Coordinates of C-alpha atoms and ligand atoms in Angstrom, one line a residue:
M1 CA -5.9 3.2 -21.2
S2 CA -9.6 3.0 -21.7
M3 CA -11.1 2.4 -18.2
S4 CA -14.4 1.0 -19.3
A5 CA -14.3 -2.5 -18.2
P6 CA -14.4 -5.1 -21.4
R7 CA -15.5 -8.7 -21.0
L8 CA -12.4 -10.8 -20.0
L9 CA -11.8 -14.4 -19.9
W10 CA -9.3 -16.6 -18.5
R11 CA -8.9 -20.3 -19.1
D12 CA -7.4 -23.2 -17.0
L13 CA -7.0 -21.5 -14.2
C14 CA -6.1 -23.0 -10.6
I15 CA -8.5 -21.0 -8.6
F16 CA -8.2 -20.3 -4.7
D17 CA -11.6 -18.5 -4.2
G18 CA -10.8 -16.9 -0.9
L19 CA -11.5 -19.7 1.1
A20 CA -10.3 -22.8 -0.7
V21 CA -8.5 -24.3 -3.8
L22 CA -11.0 -25.3 -6.5
P23 CA -10.7 -29.0 -7.5
E24 CA -10.1 -28.7 -11.2
P25 CA -9.0 -26.3 -13.6
M26 CA -11.5 -23.2 -14.1
T27 CA -12.6 -20.8 -16.8
L28 CA -13.7 -17.2 -15.3
L29 CA -15.4 -14.6 -17.1
V30 CA -15.4 -11.1 -15.6
E31 CA -17.8 -8.2 -16.8
A32 CA -18.9 -4.7 -15.6
G33 CA -16.3 -5.2 -12.6
R34 CA -17.7 -8.3 -11.1
V35 CA -17.3 -12.1 -11.4
A36 CA -19.8 -12.9 -14.2
G37 CA -19.2 -16.5 -14.8
L38 CA -17.1 -19.5 -13.1
W39 CA -17.0 -22.8 -14.9
P40 CA -15.0 -26.0 -14.9
T41 CA -12.8 -25.6 -18.2
R42 CA -14.3 -28.9 -19.3
A43 CA -17.8 -27.5 -18.7
F44 CA -17.6 -24.0 -20.4
P45 CA -20.2 -23.1 -22.7
E46 CA -17.9 -22.0 -25.5
A47 CA -20.5 -19.6 -27.0
L48 CA -19.9 -17.2 -24.2
A49 CA -16.4 -16.6 -25.5
Q50 CA -18.0 -14.7 -28.3
G51 CA -16.6 -11.0 -28.0
A52 CA -14.7 -11.7 -24.8
V53 CA -11.0 -10.8 -24.5
E54 CA -8.9 -13.7 -23.8
A55 CA -7.0 -12.7 -20.9
G56 CA -4.9 -15.7 -20.1
R57 CA -4.4 -19.4 -20.0
G58 CA -3.2 -21.2 -16.7
G59 CA -1.5 -20.0 -13.7
V60 CA -2.9 -19.3 -10.0
M61 CA -5.8 -17.0 -9.6
T62 CA -6.7 -15.6 -6.3
P63 CA -8.5 -12.7 -5.0
G64 CA -6.9 -9.6 -4.7
L65 CA -4.8 -9.4 -1.4
V66 CA -6.9 -7.3 1.2
D67 CA -4.5 -5.9 3.8
C68 CA -7.0 -5.0 7.0
H69 CA -4.6 -3.7 9.0
S70 CA -1.8 -1.2 8.3
H71 CA -0.1 2.0 9.4
L72 CA 1.1 3.1 6.0
V73 CA 0.8 6.8 6.3
Y74 CA 3.9 8.2 8.1
A75 CA 6.7 10.3 8.0
G76 CA 10.4 9.5 9.0
N77 CA 11.6 6.0 10.1
R78 CA 12.8 4.4 13.2
A79 CA 16.0 2.7 12.2
G80 CA 17.6 4.0 15.1
E81 CA 15.1 2.4 17.6
F82 CA 15.7 -1.1 15.6
E83 CA 19.6 -0.5 16.4
Q84 CA 18.3 0.1 20.2
R85 CA 16.3 -3.0 20.5
L86 CA 18.9 -5.1 18.8
E87 CA 21.0 -4.1 22.1
G88 CA 17.9 -5.3 24.3
V89 CA 16.0 -2.2 24.9
S90 CA 12.4 -3.1 24.7
Y91 CA 9.6 -1.6 22.6
A92 CA 7.8 -0.8 25.9
D93 CA 10.7 1.0 27.2
I94 CA 11.2 2.8 24.3
A95 CA 8.1 4.0 24.2
R96 CA 8.0 5.0 28.0
A97 CA 11.1 7.2 27.4
G98 CA 9.1 9.3 24.7
G99 CA 10.3 7.1 21.7
G100 CA 8.4 4.7 19.6
I101 CA 5.0 6.0 18.4
L102 CA 5.5 9.6 19.6
S103 CA 9.0 9.7 17.7
T104 CA 6.8 9.1 14.4
V105 CA 4.2 11.6 16.0
R106 CA 7.0 14.2 15.9
A107 CA 8.1 13.4 12.3
T108 CA 4.5 13.3 11.0
R109 CA 3.3 16.3 12.4
A110 CA 6.2 18.1 11.1
A111 CA 5.5 17.1 7.6
S112 CA 3.0 18.6 5.1
E113 CA 0.4 16.8 3.7
D114 CA 2.2 16.5 0.3
E115 CA 5.5 15.4 1.9
L116 CA 3.3 12.7 4.0
L117 CA 1.9 11.6 0.5
A118 CA 5.1 11.6 -1.1
Q119 CA 6.7 9.6 1.8
S120 CA 3.9 6.8 1.6
L121 CA 3.4 6.5 -1.9
P122 CA 6.3 4.0 -2.3
R123 CA 5.3 1.7 0.4
L124 CA 2.0 1.8 -1.3
Q125 CA 3.4 0.6 -4.7
A126 CA 5.1 -2.1 -3.0
L127 CA 2.0 -3.5 -1.6
L128 CA 0.6 -3.1 -5.1
A129 CA 3.5 -4.9 -6.7
D130 CA 2.9 -7.8 -4.3
G131 CA -1.0 -8.1 -5.0
V132 CA -2.8 -5.8 -2.7
T133 CA -6.1 -4.6 -4.1
T134 CA -7.6 -3.4 -0.9
L135 CA -5.9 -1.4 2.0
E136 CA -6.8 -0.4 5.4
I137 CA -5.0 2.6 6.6
K138 CA -4.9 4.2 10.1
S139 CA -4.2 7.7 11.4
G140 CA -2.5 7.6 14.7
Y141 CA 0.6 9.6 14.4
G142 CA -1.0 13.0 14.3
L143 CA -2.6 12.9 17.8
T144 CA -4.2 16.5 17.2
T145 CA -7.4 17.1 15.3
A146 CA -5.7 18.9 12.4
D147 CA -3.0 16.3 12.3
E148 CA -5.1 12.9 12.4
L149 CA -7.4 14.7 9.6
K150 CA -4.1 15.4 7.5
M151 CA -3.3 11.7 7.8
L152 CA -6.9 10.4 6.8
R153 CA -7.1 12.9 3.8
V154 CA -3.4 11.6 2.6
A155 CA -4.9 7.9 3.0
R156 CA -8.0 9.1 1.0
R157 CA -5.6 10.5 -1.9
L158 CA -3.7 7.6 -2.1
G159 CA -6.5 5.6 -2.9
E160 CA -7.4 8.0 -5.4
L161 CA -3.8 8.1 -7.0
L162 CA -3.5 4.4 -7.5
P163 CA -5.9 1.4 -8.7
V164 CA -6.5 0.5 -4.9
R165 CA -9.4 0.7 -2.4
V166 CA -8.4 2.4 0.5
T167 CA -10.5 2.2 4.0
T168 CA -9.7 4.7 6.4
T169 CA -9.4 4.2 10.2
L170 CA -9.1 6.8 12.9
L171 CA -6.6 5.6 15.3
A172 CA -6.3 8.8 17.6
A173 CA -6.5 6.7 20.4
H174 CA -2.8 5.4 19.7
A175 CA -0.5 7.0 22.2
L176 CA -0.8 10.0 24.4
P177 CA 0.5 13.0 22.9
P178 CA 3.3 14.9 25.0
E179 CA 0.9 18.2 25.7
F180 CA -1.5 15.7 27.6
A181 CA 1.0 14.1 29.5
G182 CA -0.4 13.3 32.8
D183 CA -3.9 13.7 31.9
S184 CA -4.8 10.7 29.6
D185 CA -8.6 11.2 30.3
G186 CA -8.5 14.7 29.0
Y187 CA -6.8 13.3 25.7
I188 CA -9.6 10.7 25.7
A189 CA -12.2 13.3 26.0
L190 CA -10.5 15.5 23.0
V191 CA -10.7 12.1 20.8
C192 CA -14.6 11.6 21.8
D193 CA -15.6 15.3 21.7
E194 CA -13.7 16.7 18.9
I195 CA -11.4 14.3 16.6
I196 CA -14.4 11.4 15.9
P197 CA -17.1 14.1 15.3
A198 CA -14.5 16.0 13.0
A199 CA -13.6 13.0 11.1
A200 CA -16.8 11.7 10.8
A201 CA -18.2 15.1 9.7
A202 CA -15.6 15.3 7.1
G203 CA -16.4 11.7 5.8
L204 CA -12.7 10.9 6.2
A205 CA -13.0 7.9 8.5
D206 CA -14.7 4.3 7.8
A207 CA -13.8 3.1 11.2
V208 CA -12.3 3.9 14.8
D209 CA -9.3 2.0 16.1
V210 CA -7.7 2.1 19.9
F211 CA -4.6 0.8 21.3
C212 CA -5.7 -1.0 24.4
E213 CA -2.5 -1.4 26.6
N214 CA -0.8 -0.4 29.7
I215 CA 1.3 1.8 27.6
A216 CA -1.6 3.4 25.9
F217 CA -5.3 3.4 27.0
S218 CA -7.2 1.2 29.7
P219 CA -10.4 -0.6 28.7
V220 CA -12.5 2.0 30.4
Q221 CA -10.9 4.8 27.9
C222 CA -11.2 2.4 25.1
E223 CA -15.0 1.9 25.8
L224 CA -15.5 5.9 25.7
V225 CA -13.8 5.9 22.5
F226 CA -16.2 3.2 21.2
Q227 CA -19.3 4.7 22.3
A228 CA -18.3 8.1 20.9
A229 CA -17.6 6.1 17.4
Q230 CA -21.1 4.3 17.6
R231 CA -22.6 7.7 18.0
H232 CA -20.9 8.6 14.8
G233 CA -22.3 5.6 13.0
L234 CA -18.5 4.3 12.5
A235 CA -17.4 0.6 12.8
L236 CA -14.8 -0.4 15.6
K237 CA -11.7 -2.4 16.1
A238 CA -8.7 -2.5 18.7
H239 CA -5.3 -3.4 19.1
A240 CA -5.7 -5.6 21.6
E241 CA -3.9 -8.2 23.9
Q242 CA -0.4 -7.4 22.0
L243 CA 1.7 -7.2 25.1
S244 CA -0.6 -8.0 27.8
N245 CA -4.1 -9.3 28.4
Q246 CA -6.6 -6.3 28.8
G247 CA -9.9 -7.9 28.0
A248 CA -9.9 -5.4 25.0
S249 CA -10.9 -8.2 22.5
A250 CA -14.2 -9.0 24.6
L251 CA -14.9 -5.5 24.8
V252 CA -14.8 -5.2 21.0
A253 CA -16.8 -8.2 20.7
R254 CA -19.5 -6.7 23.0
Y255 CA -19.5 -3.6 21.0
H256 CA -20.0 -5.8 17.9
G257 CA -16.7 -4.7 16.3
L258 CA -15.1 -6.0 13.2
S259 CA -12.0 -7.0 14.4
A260 CA -9.6 -7.5 17.6
D261 CA -6.0 -7.4 16.2
H262 CA -2.7 -8.8 17.3
I263 CA -4.2 -11.0 20.3
E264 CA -1.0 -12.9 21.3
F265 CA -2.2 -12.8 25.0
L266 CA -5.9 -13.4 24.2
D267 CA -7.5 -15.8 26.6
E268 CA -10.3 -18.4 26.0
A269 CA -13.1 -16.0 27.7
G270 CA -12.1 -13.5 25.0
V271 CA -11.9 -16.2 22.2
Q272 CA -15.4 -17.2 23.3
A273 CA -16.7 -13.7 23.4
M274 CA -15.3 -13.2 19.8
A275 CA -16.9 -16.1 18.6
A276 CA -20.4 -15.2 19.8
A277 CA -20.3 -12.1 18.2
G278 CA -18.6 -13.1 14.9
T279 CA -15.6 -10.7 15.5
V280 CA -12.5 -11.5 13.3
A281 CA -9.4 -12.1 14.8
T282 CA -6.5 -10.3 12.8
L283 CA -3.1 -11.7 13.0
L284 CA -0.2 -9.5 12.7
P285 CA 3.1 -11.8 12.5
G286 CA 5.2 -9.1 11.1
A287 CA 4.8 -7.5 14.5
F288 CA 5.5 -10.6 16.5
H289 CA 8.6 -11.5 14.0
C290 CA 10.2 -7.8 14.4
L291 CA 9.6 -7.6 18.2
R292 CA 10.9 -11.1 18.8
E293 CA 7.7 -11.9 20.6
T294 CA 7.6 -15.5 22.2
Q295 CA 3.9 -15.5 23.1
L296 CA 1.8 -17.0 20.3
P297 CA -1.7 -16.1 19.6
P298 CA -4.2 -18.9 20.8
I299 CA -4.5 -20.1 17.2
A300 CA -5.9 -23.9 18.4
L301 CA -8.6 -21.8 20.4
L302 CA -9.5 -19.5 17.5
R303 CA -9.8 -23.0 15.4
R304 CA -12.0 -24.6 18.0
Y305 CA -14.5 -21.8 18.5
G306 CA -14.5 -21.0 14.6
V307 CA -13.4 -17.3 15.0
P308 CA -12.4 -16.1 11.5
M309 CA -8.7 -15.3 11.4
A310 CA -7.5 -12.5 9.1
V311 CA -3.8 -11.8 8.5
A312 CA -2.3 -8.4 7.7
S313 CA 0.8 -6.5 7.5
D314 CA 0.7 -3.9 10.2
A315 CA 2.8 -1.8 7.9
N316 CA 4.3 0.6 10.3
P317 CA 7.6 2.2 11.4
G318 CA 7.9 0.5 14.6
T319 CA 6.8 -2.9 15.0
S320 CA 6.2 -3.8 11.3
P321 CA 8.4 -2.2 8.7
I322 CA 7.4 -4.6 6.1
C323 CA 5.7 -3.7 2.7
F324 CA 5.6 -7.3 1.5
P325 CA 2.1 -9.0 2.0
T326 CA 3.2 -12.4 1.0
L327 CA 5.9 -12.7 3.2
C328 CA 3.3 -12.2 6.2
L329 CA 1.7 -15.4 4.7
N330 CA 4.8 -17.0 5.3
L331 CA 5.4 -15.4 8.6
A332 CA 1.7 -16.4 9.7
C333 CA 2.5 -20.1 8.5
T334 CA 6.3 -20.3 10.2
L335 CA 5.5 -18.5 13.3
F336 CA 2.0 -19.1 14.0
R337 CA 1.5 -22.5 12.2
L338 CA -1.3 -21.5 10.0
T339 CA -2.0 -23.7 6.9
P340 CA -1.2 -22.1 3.8
R341 CA -4.8 -22.3 3.0
E342 CA -5.9 -20.6 6.2
A343 CA -3.2 -17.6 5.7
L344 CA -4.5 -17.1 2.1
A345 CA -8.0 -17.0 3.6
G346 CA -6.9 -14.6 6.1
M347 CA -5.6 -12.2 3.6
T348 CA -8.7 -12.4 1.1
A349 CA -12.0 -13.4 2.4
Q350 CA -11.4 -13.2 6.0
A351 CA -9.5 -9.9 5.9
A352 CA -12.5 -8.5 3.6
R353 CA -15.0 -9.4 6.7
A354 CA -12.6 -7.7 9.2
L355 CA -13.3 -4.7 6.9
G356 CA -17.0 -5.2 6.7
R357 CA -16.4 -5.8 2.9
P358 CA -17.9 -9.4 2.2
D359 CA -18.3 -8.5 -1.5
L360 CA -14.3 -8.5 -1.6
G361 CA -12.0 -11.2 -1.1
R362 CA -13.8 -13.9 -2.9
I363 CA -13.9 -15.2 -6.4
E364 CA -17.4 -16.2 -6.8
L365 CA -20.4 -15.1 -9.0
G366 CA -21.2 -11.5 -8.5
A367 CA -18.1 -10.7 -6.5
T368 CA -16.1 -7.5 -7.0
A369 CA -13.3 -8.4 -9.8
D370 CA -10.3 -7.4 -8.0
L371 CA -7.8 -10.6 -9.0
C372 CA -4.6 -11.4 -9.0
L373 CA -2.9 -13.9 -11.4
W374 CA 0.1 -15.6 -9.9
D375 CA 3.2 -17.0 -11.6
V376 CA 3.3 -20.2 -9.3
Q377 CA 2.1 -23.8 -9.8
Q378 CA -0.3 -23.9 -6.4
P379 CA -1.6 -21.4 -4.2
A380 CA 0.1 -22.7 -1.2
E381 CA 3.3 -21.3 -2.8
L382 CA 2.7 -17.9 -2.1
A383 CA 3.1 -18.6 1.6
Y384 CA 5.5 -21.2 1.1
A385 CA 8.3 -19.2 -0.9
I386 CA 9.7 -15.8 0.0
Q387 CA 9.7 -14.1 -3.3
P388 CA 8.9 -10.8 -5.1
G389 CA 8.1 -10.7 -8.6
R390 CA 5.5 -13.4 -9.0
L391 CA 2.4 -11.3 -9.7
R392 CA 1.6 -11.8 -13.5
Q393 CA -1.7 -9.8 -13.9
R394 CA -3.5 -7.7 -11.3
V395 CA -6.9 -6.9 -12.1
F396 CA -8.8 -4.2 -10.3
A397 CA -12.5 -3.6 -10.7
G398 CA -12.3 -5.9 -13.5
V399 CA -9.7 -3.7 -15.5
I400 CA -6.2 -5.2 -16.0
R401 CA -4.0 -2.7 -14.3
F402 CA -1.0 -4.7 -14.5
S403 CA 0.6 -7.3 -16.5
K404 CA 4.1 -8.5 -16.3
E405 CA 4.4 -9.1 -20.3
E406 CA 3.4 -5.5 -20.8
T407 CA 6.0 -4.4 -18.4
Q408 CA 8.4 -6.6 -19.9
D409 CA 7.7 -5.4 -23.4
A410 CA 8.4 -2.2 -22.4
C411 CA 11.8 -2.3 -21.4
Ligands
NIG1 O1 0.5 -2.5 15.4 N1 0.9 -1.4 18.9 C1 0.6 -0.3 18.5 N2 0.6 0.0 17.3 C2 1.4 -0.3 16.0 C3 2.7 0.1 16.2 C4 3.0 1.4 15.9 C5 4.2 2.0 16.2 O2 5.3 1.6 16.7 O3 4.6 3.0 15.5 C6 1.1 -2.0 15.9 O4 2.1 -2.7 16.4
FE2 FE1 -1.0 -1.8 14.1

């Protein structure tokens, strides 16, 4: 298939543009990888159809989904811990006993780079089949310089194998590795003095993340990591206020970080700090659901202070073994009471913002043409119904890379 991008024309679309549903049927022209024109169908200057490929008529078009928080690269699985949790053992107890994140660290360290790639690929394929065109992937199951870099290389390779934009985040400060037991300051020094510089020098990390929690790292330690990341010009984000209020969101905001993620225990002062700094609140309803959490993120406060809300899968083997982004839209609505419009914006325009990529996640003149055409009547259905297989076309960088009709013809 030729990769050069033809002029593509869709007519009579119901468009969700990343922030809102446009009020009337639209005609969309894509050229050279970008949105080249967008008109109400009744006002489309028909001469512009000359030489364009008629790519479709009708249906719901959204920006390609942007999953701004995932731990997609890992080895093994934690089904055994799932059973333990069903019997009443808590996530934190499992972590304190050396399981949880550390059990995935053991499996990930033992896997070769190619094995890690092979285990992660089907998860990425599942995300793509449900509309993802941009994905953030974190490290954090290596916890040595070599193993963290191995994870980041796998993440980058995934982005080269399939038509998806992958952004990488170094999450070396995810858990204390066993060889540093009793010396978390020593491990943080390794993160700051060796792992971050190595990842930055290799060009393998776009951002740095920390897990700020009483079962992980303190705000003081996270601040040291942020300072090291800033010295290397890397963007910042945090797993913040997931299990308790540590003030990590205000810390991210103070360092002009991209996002504070999870935030179930976020308080009003933290919300104000995020609003002032323009830090995005990334909601992870999959983890909330799987851990059967009861403390809701402060959605009303986030709305009141105008903090942008992103929604992501948090795909990981422990708290959110979910590779089904539109399910996460549903969970954001049913569990957190987001409106379908907020949830969809959360996985398009707001998620792009959480990655520092405002050129993505929008359908507007000049935007990158990563697009999804869905077999639904209205955009809200994407959050309302829990149903795979609704993607009719997937456009990546202005090229149709998946089309349901072609797949069906092929079988
Ligand atoms: O986003 N909270 C920390 N990190 C992940 C879970 C990682 C794991 O349990 O493997 C999260 O919930
Ligand atoms: Fe996470």
